[in-house]
Amino acid sequence: MIQVCKPTINQETKEELLKTLDSGWFGNGPKVKEFETEFAKYVGAKYAVAVSSCTAALDLALMVANVKDGELITTPMTFVSTAIVGEWNNMDVTFCDIDPDTLCLDPEKLVITPQTKAIIAVDSHGRLADIDAIRKKFDGLIIEDAAHACYTPGAGSKADITCWSFQAVKTMPIGDGGMITTNNEQYYNRLKNEGLTWLGVVKSTWERVGEKKYTWDYDIQNLGKKYYMIDILATIGLGQLKRLGEMTQRRQFIQAKYNEAFKDIKQIKVPVFSHTVQYYTMQCENRDDLGQFLSENGIATSVHFKPLSEMTYWKKAVKRPLPNTKVWEKLLSLPCHNALTDAEQDLVIYKIKEFYDKRDNPPLA
Ligand SMILES: Cc1ncc(COP(=O)(O)O)c(C=O)c1O
């Protein structure tokens, strides 16, 4: 089967990983610190804190800003993490409609009320959310969910807090993991000094061992979560960061080749450019039949996303019409990852052309 996404690491990273495993410490320690420093430099943020997932980062973002209760506005075109953290922090989640082409939250559709306490905007598929336009309408906490935008130039530069994902199918995969970046010193100090990533314990075991005299004693003054990253994953992260440019280039090449191949197919609308190409998600007629046909021919496809507004649990967050979100019925994500070979991509293109040539499909409405 030709996969939609496929994580890879290189030989150098494997060797670094062995060194970390043999170093005598591979929990939360020096590699995590190094990864935080390098990542902050890469995205141009003052502060970075590595965590166990983007979900954890989003939850912590609300916690450090002391936002609980009130309304959280977000997009339905996302994975459940973006909305669930609102519920975890006792907030009332409301969906805002999207731009049907970028698939990002449409700031024009925002309805801000006195209850609105935070907005989480997703850089959908790697295309930047319009934080400036959101800021014009809302002066409260804006969190950027950059799970797909690692690294789109400009991501992480405008929101109050940005949350990143290194989960297995993301553009910089390390297995599972996330990062918070911010330029806000107060938020950073809370993250570092209140033990929010380790159940309220302020100093990690590694930090206490590193001090002149090891002390087993510690105090707990806050309620925290168990969200820290470990050195094994940070070592992979450091390796992946070095090859991020090269991996992104390959994905962009694949994006351009699909766009060129499909430009004359009337039943397909190619996606708006994405720098990271987290997903190559096109709009197409007969989406489900095409997906089935490709699957029968050994080609996996997916849908990013079946919106949360279609999920039973999340119907309660639909408080206004979401007409543009209907575009999801036409969305199909094709194989796009840096391990995809030219021959594999040629086969995907050939089969899609065959599908539309053989059938009497109407053009895309
Ligand atoms: C837009 C978005 N936000 C957040 C997440 C959650 O990321 P993680 O798996 O690192 O918690 C995902 C993962 O699929 C995502 O697509």
Coordinates of C-alpha atoms and ligand atoms in Angstrom, one line a residue:
M1 CA 0.0 0.0 0.0
I2 CA 1.3 3.5 -0.8
Q3 CA 0.8 5.4 2.5
V4 CA -0.6 8.9 2.9
C5 CA 2.1 9.7 5.5
K6 CA 5.3 7.9 6.5
P7 CA 7.8 9.0 9.1
T8 CA 11.5 8.5 8.5
I9 CA 14.7 9.3 10.4
N10 CA 18.3 9.2 9.0
Q11 CA 21.4 7.2 10.0
E12 CA 23.0 10.1 11.9
T13 CA 19.9 10.5 14.1
K14 CA 19.9 6.7 14.8
E15 CA 23.5 7.0 15.9
E16 CA 22.8 10.0 18.2
L17 CA 19.9 8.0 19.6
L18 CA 22.2 5.1 20.6
K19 CA 24.5 7.6 22.3
T20 CA 21.6 9.0 24.3
L21 CA 20.5 5.5 25.3
D22 CA 24.1 4.7 26.4
S23 CA 24.6 8.0 28.2
G24 CA 23.2 7.0 31.6
W25 CA 20.2 9.3 31.3
F26 CA 17.4 9.3 28.8
G27 CA 14.5 10.8 30.7
N28 CA 13.8 14.5 30.9
G29 CA 17.3 16.0 30.7
P30 CA 20.0 17.8 28.7
K31 CA 18.8 16.7 25.3
V32 CA 15.4 18.3 26.0
K33 CA 17.1 21.6 26.9
E34 CA 19.2 21.5 23.8
F35 CA 16.1 20.8 21.6
E36 CA 14.2 23.7 23.2
T37 CA 17.1 26.0 22.5
E38 CA 17.5 24.9 18.9
F39 CA 13.8 25.0 18.2
A40 CA 13.3 28.5 19.7
K41 CA 16.2 29.7 17.4
Y42 CA 14.7 28.0 14.4
V43 CA 11.3 29.6 14.7
G44 CA 12.6 32.9 16.1
A45 CA 10.8 32.7 19.5
K46 CA 12.2 33.9 22.8
Y47 CA 11.1 30.8 24.7
A48 CA 10.4 27.2 24.0
V49 CA 9.2 24.4 26.3
A50 CA 9.2 20.8 25.0
V51 CA 6.2 18.7 26.0
S52 CA 4.8 15.2 25.3
S53 CA 2.3 16.3 22.5
C54 CA 0.7 19.3 20.9
T55 CA -2.5 18.4 22.9
A56 CA -0.4 18.9 26.1
A57 CA 0.9 22.2 24.7
L58 CA -2.6 23.4 24.0
D59 CA -3.8 22.5 27.4
L60 CA -0.8 24.2 29.0
A61 CA -1.3 27.3 26.9
L62 CA -4.8 27.8 28.5
M63 CA -3.4 26.9 32.0
V64 CA -0.4 29.4 31.9
A65 CA -2.7 32.2 30.7
N66 CA -5.0 31.3 33.6
V67 CA -7.9 31.0 31.2
K68 CA -10.6 28.7 32.5
D69 CA -14.3 29.1 32.2
G70 CA -15.8 31.4 29.5
E71 CA -16.0 30.7 25.8
L72 CA -13.3 29.2 23.6
I73 CA -13.7 29.8 19.9
T74 CA -12.0 27.5 17.4
T75 CA -12.4 25.9 14.0
P76 CA -14.3 22.7 13.4
M77 CA -11.7 21.8 10.6
T78 CA -9.2 20.2 13.0
F79 CA -8.3 17.2 15.0
V80 CA -10.1 16.9 18.3
S81 CA -7.2 18.1 20.5
T82 CA -7.8 21.8 19.5
A83 CA -11.3 21.7 21.0
I84 CA -10.9 19.2 23.8
V85 CA -8.5 21.4 25.8
G86 CA -11.4 23.9 26.1
E87 CA -13.5 21.3 27.8
W88 CA -10.6 20.2 30.0
N89 CA -10.4 23.8 31.2
N90 CA -14.1 24.1 31.9
M91 CA -14.7 26.3 28.8
D92 CA -17.7 26.5 26.5
V93 CA -16.4 25.6 23.0
T94 CA -17.9 27.3 20.0
F95 CA -17.0 26.6 16.3
C96 CA -16.4 29.4 13.8
D97 CA -16.8 28.8 10.1
I98 CA -13.8 28.4 7.8
D99 CA -12.5 29.7 4.5
P100 CA -13.3 26.9 2.2
D101 CA -10.0 27.2 0.2
T102 CA -7.4 27.7 3.0
L103 CA -9.5 25.6 5.4
C104 CA -8.4 28.1 8.2
L105 CA -10.8 29.8 10.6
D106 CA -12.4 32.8 8.7
P107 CA -11.9 35.9 10.9
E108 CA -14.8 37.5 9.1
K109 CA -17.1 34.9 10.7
L110 CA -15.9 35.5 14.3
V111 CA -18.6 36.5 16.7
I112 CA -17.0 37.8 19.9
T113 CA -19.1 38.1 23.0
P114 CA -18.3 39.2 26.6
Q115 CA -17.9 35.4 27.4
T116 CA -15.2 34.9 24.8
K117 CA -11.9 34.3 26.7
A118 CA -9.7 32.6 24.1
I119 CA -9.4 31.7 20.4
I120 CA -7.4 28.8 19.0
A121 CA -6.6 29.2 15.4
V122 CA -5.1 26.3 13.4
D123 CA -2.5 26.8 10.6
S124 CA -4.5 24.4 8.6
H125 CA -2.4 21.9 6.5
G126 CA 0.5 24.3 7.0
R127 CA -1.3 27.5 5.7
L128 CA -1.0 30.3 8.3
A129 CA -4.1 31.3 10.2
D130 CA -4.7 35.1 9.9
I131 CA -3.7 36.1 13.4
D132 CA -3.6 39.8 12.5
A133 CA -7.3 39.8 11.4
I134 CA -8.3 37.8 14.4
R135 CA -6.5 40.3 16.7
K136 CA -8.4 43.2 15.1
K137 CA -11.6 41.6 16.4
F138 CA -10.4 40.1 19.7
D139 CA -7.9 41.4 22.2
G140 CA -7.9 38.4 24.5
L141 CA -5.7 35.2 24.4
I142 CA -4.9 34.0 20.9
I143 CA -3.3 30.6 20.7
E144 CA -1.9 29.3 17.4
D145 CA -2.2 25.6 16.8
A146 CA 0.8 25.1 14.5
A147 CA 0.6 21.3 14.5
H148 CA 0.7 21.4 10.7
A149 CA 3.1 24.3 10.3
C150 CA 6.5 23.0 11.3
Y151 CA 8.0 25.0 9.8
T152 CA 6.0 27.6 7.7
P153 CA 7.9 30.9 7.7
G154 CA 6.0 33.2 10.1
A155 CA 4.4 30.5 12.1
G156 CA 4.7 31.2 15.8
S157 CA 5.4 34.9 15.3
K158 CA 2.1 36.6 16.0
A159 CA 0.0 34.7 18.5
D160 CA 0.4 34.9 22.3
I161 CA 1.4 31.2 22.5
T162 CA 2.1 28.7 19.7
C163 CA 1.7 25.0 20.0
W164 CA 3.6 22.5 17.8
S165 CA 3.3 18.8 17.1
F166 CA 6.0 16.2 16.4
Q167 CA 3.5 13.3 16.3
A168 CA 4.3 10.4 14.0
V169 CA 2.6 11.8 10.8
K170 CA 3.6 15.4 11.2
T171 CA 6.2 17.1 9.0
M172 CA 8.9 16.8 11.7
P173 CA 8.0 13.5 13.3
I174 CA 9.7 12.2 16.4
G175 CA 7.1 9.5 17.4
D176 CA 5.1 11.8 19.7
G177 CA 5.9 15.2 21.2
G178 CA 5.1 18.8 21.1
M179 CA 6.5 22.3 21.9
I180 CA 5.2 25.5 23.3
T181 CA 6.8 28.7 22.0
T182 CA 6.1 32.2 23.2
N183 CA 7.7 35.6 23.6
N184 CA 5.8 36.2 26.9
E185 CA 8.2 35.9 29.8
Q186 CA 5.5 35.6 32.4
Y187 CA 4.0 32.6 30.6
Y188 CA 7.4 31.0 30.3
N189 CA 8.2 31.6 33.9
R190 CA 5.0 29.9 35.0
L191 CA 5.8 26.9 32.8
K192 CA 9.3 26.6 34.2
N193 CA 8.7 27.6 37.8
E194 CA 5.4 26.1 38.7
G195 CA 6.1 22.5 37.7
L196 CA 3.1 22.6 35.3
T197 CA 4.7 19.9 33.1
W198 CA 5.5 17.6 36.0
L199 CA 2.6 17.4 38.5
G200 CA 3.7 20.5 40.2
V201 CA 7.3 19.3 40.9
V202 CA 9.5 22.2 39.9
K203 CA 13.0 20.6 39.4
S204 CA 13.4 17.5 37.3
T205 CA 15.4 14.6 38.7
W206 CA 18.2 15.4 36.3
E207 CA 18.4 19.0 37.4
R208 CA 18.6 18.0 41.1
V209 CA 21.3 15.3 40.3
G210 CA 23.3 18.0 38.5
E211 CA 23.4 20.3 41.5
K212 CA 26.5 20.3 43.7
K213 CA 24.7 18.2 46.3
Y214 CA 21.8 15.9 45.3
T215 CA 18.7 16.6 47.2
W216 CA 15.8 14.3 47.3
D217 CA 13.7 17.0 48.9
Y218 CA 11.2 19.1 47.0
D219 CA 8.0 21.0 47.6
I220 CA 4.8 21.1 45.5
Q221 CA 3.0 24.4 45.4
N222 CA 0.8 23.9 42.3
L223 CA -1.3 21.5 40.4
G224 CA 0.5 20.3 37.3
K225 CA 0.2 17.7 34.6
K226 CA 2.6 15.0 33.4
Y227 CA 3.5 16.6 30.1
Y228 CA 7.3 16.8 29.9
M229 CA 9.3 15.5 27.0
I230 CA 12.1 12.9 27.4
D231 CA 15.7 12.9 26.0
I232 CA 15.1 9.9 23.7
L233 CA 12.5 12.0 21.8
A234 CA 14.5 15.2 22.0
T235 CA 17.5 13.4 20.4
I236 CA 15.3 12.4 17.4
G237 CA 13.9 16.0 17.4
L238 CA 17.4 17.5 17.1
G239 CA 18.2 15.2 14.2
Q240 CA 14.8 15.9 12.5
L241 CA 15.3 19.6 12.8
K242 CA 18.6 19.4 10.9
R243 CA 16.8 17.7 7.9
L244 CA 13.5 19.7 8.1
G245 CA 14.5 21.9 5.1
E246 CA 15.3 18.9 3.0
M247 CA 12.1 17.0 4.0
T248 CA 10.0 20.1 3.3
Q249 CA 11.6 20.6 -0.1
R250 CA 10.6 17.1 -1.1
R251 CA 7.0 17.6 0.0
Q252 CA 6.8 20.9 -1.9
F253 CA 8.1 19.1 -5.0
I254 CA 5.4 16.5 -4.6
Q255 CA 2.8 19.2 -4.2
A256 CA 3.9 21.0 -7.4
K257 CA 3.9 17.8 -9.4
Y258 CA 0.3 16.9 -8.3
N259 CA -0.9 20.5 -9.0
E260 CA 0.6 20.3 -12.5
A261 CA -0.9 16.9 -13.2
F262 CA -4.4 17.8 -12.1
K263 CA -4.6 21.3 -13.5
D264 CA -6.8 20.3 -16.5
I265 CA -9.0 17.8 -14.6
K266 CA -12.4 19.6 -14.2
Q267 CA -13.4 17.4 -11.3
I268 CA -10.4 18.4 -9.2
K269 CA -9.6 21.7 -7.4
V270 CA -6.0 21.7 -6.3
P271 CA -5.2 23.0 -2.8
V272 CA -4.0 26.5 -2.0
F273 CA -0.1 26.4 -1.6
S274 CA 1.1 25.1 1.7
H275 CA 4.7 25.6 2.7
T276 CA 4.9 22.4 4.8
V277 CA 2.4 20.4 2.8
Q278 CA 1.3 18.6 6.0
Y279 CA -1.4 17.1 3.8
Y280 CA -2.0 17.4 0.1
T281 CA -5.8 17.8 0.4
M282 CA -7.6 18.5 -2.9
Q283 CA -11.3 19.1 -3.5
C284 CA -12.8 16.6 -5.9
E285 CA -16.1 15.2 -7.3
N286 CA -17.0 11.6 -6.3
R287 CA -14.6 11.7 -3.4
D288 CA -15.7 8.5 -1.8
D289 CA -15.7 6.5 -5.1
L290 CA -12.3 7.8 -6.0
G291 CA -10.9 6.9 -2.5
Q292 CA -12.4 3.4 -2.9
F293 CA -10.9 3.0 -6.4
L294 CA -7.4 4.2 -5.2
S295 CA -7.6 1.8 -2.3
E296 CA -8.4 -1.1 -4.6
N297 CA -5.2 -0.1 -6.5
G298 CA -3.0 -0.1 -3.5
I299 CA -3.1 3.6 -2.8
A300 CA -4.2 4.9 0.6
T301 CA -6.0 8.2 0.9
S302 CA -7.5 10.1 3.9
V303 CA -9.8 13.0 4.7
H304 CA -8.4 16.0 6.6
F305 CA -10.6 16.5 8.2
K306 CA -14.1 15.1 8.9
P307 CA -14.9 18.3 10.9
L308 CA -15.6 18.2 14.6
S309 CA -19.1 19.7 13.8
E310 CA -19.9 16.2 12.3
M311 CA -18.9 14.4 15.4
T312 CA -21.7 13.4 17.8
Y313 CA -20.0 14.7 20.9
W314 CA -19.1 18.0 19.4
K315 CA -22.5 19.0 17.9
K316 CA -23.0 21.1 21.0
A317 CA -20.2 23.4 19.8
V318 CA -22.2 24.2 16.6
K319 CA -24.0 27.4 17.6
R320 CA -24.1 29.2 14.3
P321 CA -24.3 28.0 10.6
L322 CA -21.1 26.6 9.2
P323 CA -21.8 26.5 5.5
N324 CA -18.2 26.6 4.3
T325 CA -17.3 23.6 6.5
K326 CA -19.5 21.5 4.1
V327 CA -16.4 21.6 1.8
W328 CA -15.2 18.6 3.8
E329 CA -17.5 16.3 1.7
K330 CA -15.2 17.0 -1.3
L331 CA -11.8 16.8 0.5
L332 CA -9.4 14.0 -0.2
S333 CA -5.7 13.7 1.0
L334 CA -3.3 12.0 -1.3
P335 CA 0.0 10.3 -0.4
C336 CA 2.5 13.1 0.4
H337 CA 5.7 12.4 2.4
N338 CA 9.4 12.7 1.8
A339 CA 9.8 8.9 1.4
L340 CA 7.2 8.8 -1.5
T341 CA 9.1 7.8 -4.6
D342 CA 8.6 9.4 -8.1
A343 CA 7.3 6.0 -9.4
E344 CA 4.8 5.9 -6.5
Q345 CA 3.6 9.4 -7.2
D346 CA 3.3 8.7 -10.9
L347 CA 1.1 5.7 -10.1
V348 CA -1.2 7.9 -7.9
I349 CA -1.5 10.4 -10.7
Y350 CA -2.1 7.8 -13.4
K351 CA -4.8 6.1 -11.4
I352 CA -6.6 9.4 -10.6
K353 CA -6.6 10.3 -14.4
E354 CA -7.9 6.8 -15.2
F355 CA -10.7 7.2 -12.7
Y356 CA -11.9 10.5 -14.1
D357 CA -11.3 9.5 -17.8
K358 CA -13.4 6.3 -17.5
R359 CA -16.4 7.9 -15.7
D360 CA -18.9 10.4 -16.8
N361 CA -18.2 12.7 -13.9
P362 CA -19.6 16.2 -13.7
P363 CA -17.0 18.9 -13.1
L364 CA -16.5 20.1 -9.6
A365 CA -19.4 22.3 -8.5
Ligands
LIG1 C1 -4.5 20.6 14.0 C2 -4.0 19.7 15.1 N1 -3.8 20.1 16.3 C3 -3.4 19.3 17.3 C4 -3.1 18.0 17.1 C5 -2.6 17.1 18.2 O1 -1.2 16.8 18.1 P1 -0.6 15.8 19.1 O2 -0.9 14.4 18.5 O3 0.9 16.1 19.0 O4 -1.2 16.0 20.4 C6 -3.2 17.5 15.8 C7 -2.8 16.1 15.5 O5 -3.3 15.4 14.6 C8 -3.7 18.3 14.7 O6 -3.8 17.9 13.5

